[in-house]
Amino acid sequence: MDRFLIRGGRPLHGTIRIGGAKNAALPLMAAGLLTSERLVLTNVPRIADIATMAELLRQHGLAVADAGGDSFSLSIGGEITSTEAPYEIVSKMRASILVLGPVLARCGEARVSLPGGCAIGTRPVDLHLKGLEALGAEIRLEAGYVDARAPNGLTGARIVLPFASVGATENLLMAASIASGRTEIVNAAREPEIGDLVACLVAMGARIEGAGTDRLTIDGVRQLHGATHPILPDRIECGTYACAVGITGGDVRLQGGQSEHLGAVVRVLEEAGVEVTQEAGALHIRRGGGLRGVDVMTEPYPGFPTDMQAQFMALLSVAEGASMVTETIFENRFMHVPELNRMGARINVHGASAIIRGVPSLSGAPVMATDLRASFSLILAALAAKGETVLSRIYHLDRGYEAVDRKLGGCGALIERVAE
Ligand SMILES: CC(=O)N[C@H]1[C@@H](OP(=O)(O)OP(=O)(O)OC[C@H]2O[C@@H](n3ccc(=O)[nH]c3=O)[C@H](O)[C@@H]2O)O[C@H](CO)[C@@H](O)[C@@H]1O
Ligand SMILES: C=C(OP(=O)(O)O)C(=O)O
């Protein structure tokens, strides 16, 4: 197991290339199950979750290969030979549930392990299952597996989601794209990654209206065909590096960063004293003056993303004044708080809210990563802290951030990956 050694106190200067979005790449790879023709995805991030999804697609029978080219590209294609997604793979990554809709729609049956909870919350999949039932699937839960059948195929329906779930919207979109008739998804999630999935499905021959709105209309087609699709830049990676510039001071261009995808993040960064300027092909981040405390509440897109909450908490821990951060999406997403407090932060949690009293400086310490975004919040704290931080359990980080040491090191940070 690797660790990061970080020596803090150096402002970042330079350029960081933002990779393709993890949360777009995973459903896009699952969309490869909707056709036997070749789906080529470009701008794929080099992260562990992509390798896990490739492993899952391969065990379904698809061929997944590096397609070559300048950016990392994947070529996905072939016939589905197994309709089962086994516990051994699904338990590594919750997004594995995204194969359920495509395999069921394509084969008339699917057996997918229930993903279970994870560190940040219980994360049920009831909305995925109810939506598929509305499309005519018969679903049983047995021995920890979702057993779904639709021997006569799926049929379009009107589905009203009680909560705008990202994953449920994606699963239903993919299944409905080859169901017979019209499906309407009301209160659909509006995250940019959904728009990216719609764009790819349309390039594969799907008929979908309403991308970017909370109402998606899908007219099912008999079959989809191959396509080539570039994955959109990762808005969470972009926001995370913006926080790195904010917490250390300095001046960095985030190549590929798009402010239009960041939703409320830009406004909150600016309120906290971080300058954000959209330039051609890059998001320019600077901080000249001090950081100010702000109140933040997580919400579905275009609200402030839960996937940026931990990183902002690190930034606010050294801002002047008090801040309140309220987490409304996941019930257990404050695990970074005790670790940040070990580095000198003053944060109290009361239910779904955390009160942060800004301190003048943090100090390096041995700390432990608990989940993906919490890991990066500790890196951010370490970059600003006096002295050395040793961050262990960075396999959480490797799930979703590529080349962290190279990207930060290239801007002057002292960060080294060492084997434990
Ligand atoms: C791979 C991927 O894209 N992951 C993202 C996706 O996760 P994911 O798709 O799992 O998130 P959802 O939007 O589905 O979940 C949001 C909330 O709805 C609840 N819920 C969801 C589905 C369901 O059937 N029943 C239910 O109760 C969840 O427990 C959670 O409290 O969106 C989250 C919210 O923006 C992000 O934090 C994740 O990074
Ligand atoms: C929670 C996250 O991912 P996942 O849904 O894949 O667990 C995340 O990206 O912060």
PDB file of N, CA and C and ligand atoms in Angstrom, residues 22-23 26 49 94-95 120 123 307 333 372-373 399, ligand 2:
ATOM      1  N   LYS A  22     -14.287  10.948 -14.383  1.00  0.00           N
ATOM      2  CA  LYS A  22     -14.584   9.594 -13.893  1.00  0.00           C
ATOM      3  C   LYS A  22     -16.082   9.301 -13.983  1.00  0.00           C
ATOM      4  N   ASN A  23     -16.883  10.248 -13.502  1.00  0.00           N
ATOM      5  CA  ASN A  23     -18.320   9.979 -13.391  1.00  0.00           C
ATOM      6  C   ASN A  23     -19.052  10.035 -14.726  1.00  0.00           C
ATOM      7  N   LEU A  26     -17.524   6.160 -16.454  1.00  0.00           N
ATOM      8  CA  LEU A  26     -18.067   4.875 -15.978  1.00  0.00           C
ATOM      9  C   LEU A  26     -19.396   4.532 -16.655  1.00  0.00           C
ATOM     10  N   ASP A  49     -10.771   3.085 -11.056  1.00  0.00           N
ATOM     11  CA  ASP A  49     -12.171   2.735 -11.340  1.00  0.00           C
ATOM     12  C   ASP A  49     -12.383   2.339 -12.803  1.00  0.00           C
ATOM     13  N   ARG A  94     -19.138   0.818  -6.616  1.00  0.00           N
ATOM     14  CA  ARG A  94     -20.598   0.901  -6.645  1.00  0.00           C
ATOM     15  C   ARG A  94     -21.157   1.168  -8.035  1.00  0.00           C
ATOM     16  N   ALA A  95     -20.369   1.931  -8.850  1.00  0.00           N
ATOM     17  CA  ALA A  95     -20.869   2.298 -10.182  1.00  0.00           C
ATOM     18  C   ALA A  95     -21.089   1.060 -11.063  1.00  0.00           C
ATOM     19  N   ILE A 120     -19.410   6.544   2.700  1.00  0.00           N
ATOM     20  CA  ILE A 120     -20.095   7.841   2.796  1.00  0.00           C
ATOM     21  C   ILE A 120     -21.596   7.720   3.043  1.00  0.00           C
ATOM     22  N   ARG A 123     -26.549   4.322   0.525  1.00  0.00           N
ATOM     23  CA  ARG A 123     -26.645   4.347  -0.926  1.00  0.00           C
ATOM     24  C   ARG A 123     -27.490   3.205  -1.518  1.00  0.00           C
ATOM     25  N   ASP A 307     -19.457  16.035  -4.065  1.00  0.00           N
ATOM     26  CA  ASP A 307     -18.105  15.546  -4.360  1.00  0.00           C
ATOM     27  C   ASP A 307     -17.032  16.635  -4.196  1.00  0.00           C
ATOM     28  N   ARG A 333     -20.800  11.799   5.299  1.00  0.00           N
ATOM     29  CA  ARG A 333     -19.706  12.270   4.457  1.00  0.00           C
ATOM     30  C   ARG A 333     -18.844  13.327   5.155  1.00  0.00           C
ATOM     31  N   LEU A 372     -12.655   8.640  -1.324  1.00  0.00           N
ATOM     32  CA  LEU A 372     -11.991   9.342  -2.433  1.00  0.00           C
ATOM     33  C   LEU A 372     -11.788  10.843  -2.188  1.00  0.00           C
ATOM     34  N   ARG A 373     -12.871  11.569  -1.951  1.00  0.00           N
ATOM     35  CA  ARG A 373     -12.735  13.040  -1.845  1.00  0.00           C
ATOM     36  C   ARG A 373     -12.124  13.440  -0.511  1.00  0.00           C
ATOM     37  N   ARG A 399      -8.629   5.605  -6.947  1.00  0.00           N
ATOM     38  CA  ARG A 399      -9.890   5.281  -7.629  1.00  0.00           C
ATOM     39  C   ARG A 399     -10.281   6.383  -8.608  1.00  0.00           C
TER      40      ARG A 399
HETATM   41  C1  LIG B   2     -18.645   9.229  -4.371  1.00  0.00           C
HETATM   42  C2  LIG B   2     -17.934   9.204  -5.495  1.00  0.00           C
HETATM   43  O1  LIG B   2     -17.893   8.177  -6.398  1.00  0.00           O
HETATM   44  P1  LIG B   2     -18.723   6.803  -6.441  1.00  0.00           P
HETATM   45  O2  LIG B   2     -20.149   7.144  -6.696  1.00  0.00           O
HETATM   46  O3  LIG B   2     -18.087   6.125  -7.604  1.00  0.00           O
HETATM   47  O4  LIG B   2     -18.502   6.135  -5.116  1.00  0.00           O
HETATM   48  C3  LIG B   2     -17.117  10.374  -5.906  1.00  0.00           C
HETATM   49  O5  LIG B   2     -16.718  10.417  -7.082  1.00  0.00           O
HETATM   50  O6  LIG B   2     -16.853  11.258  -5.060  1.00  0.00           O
END
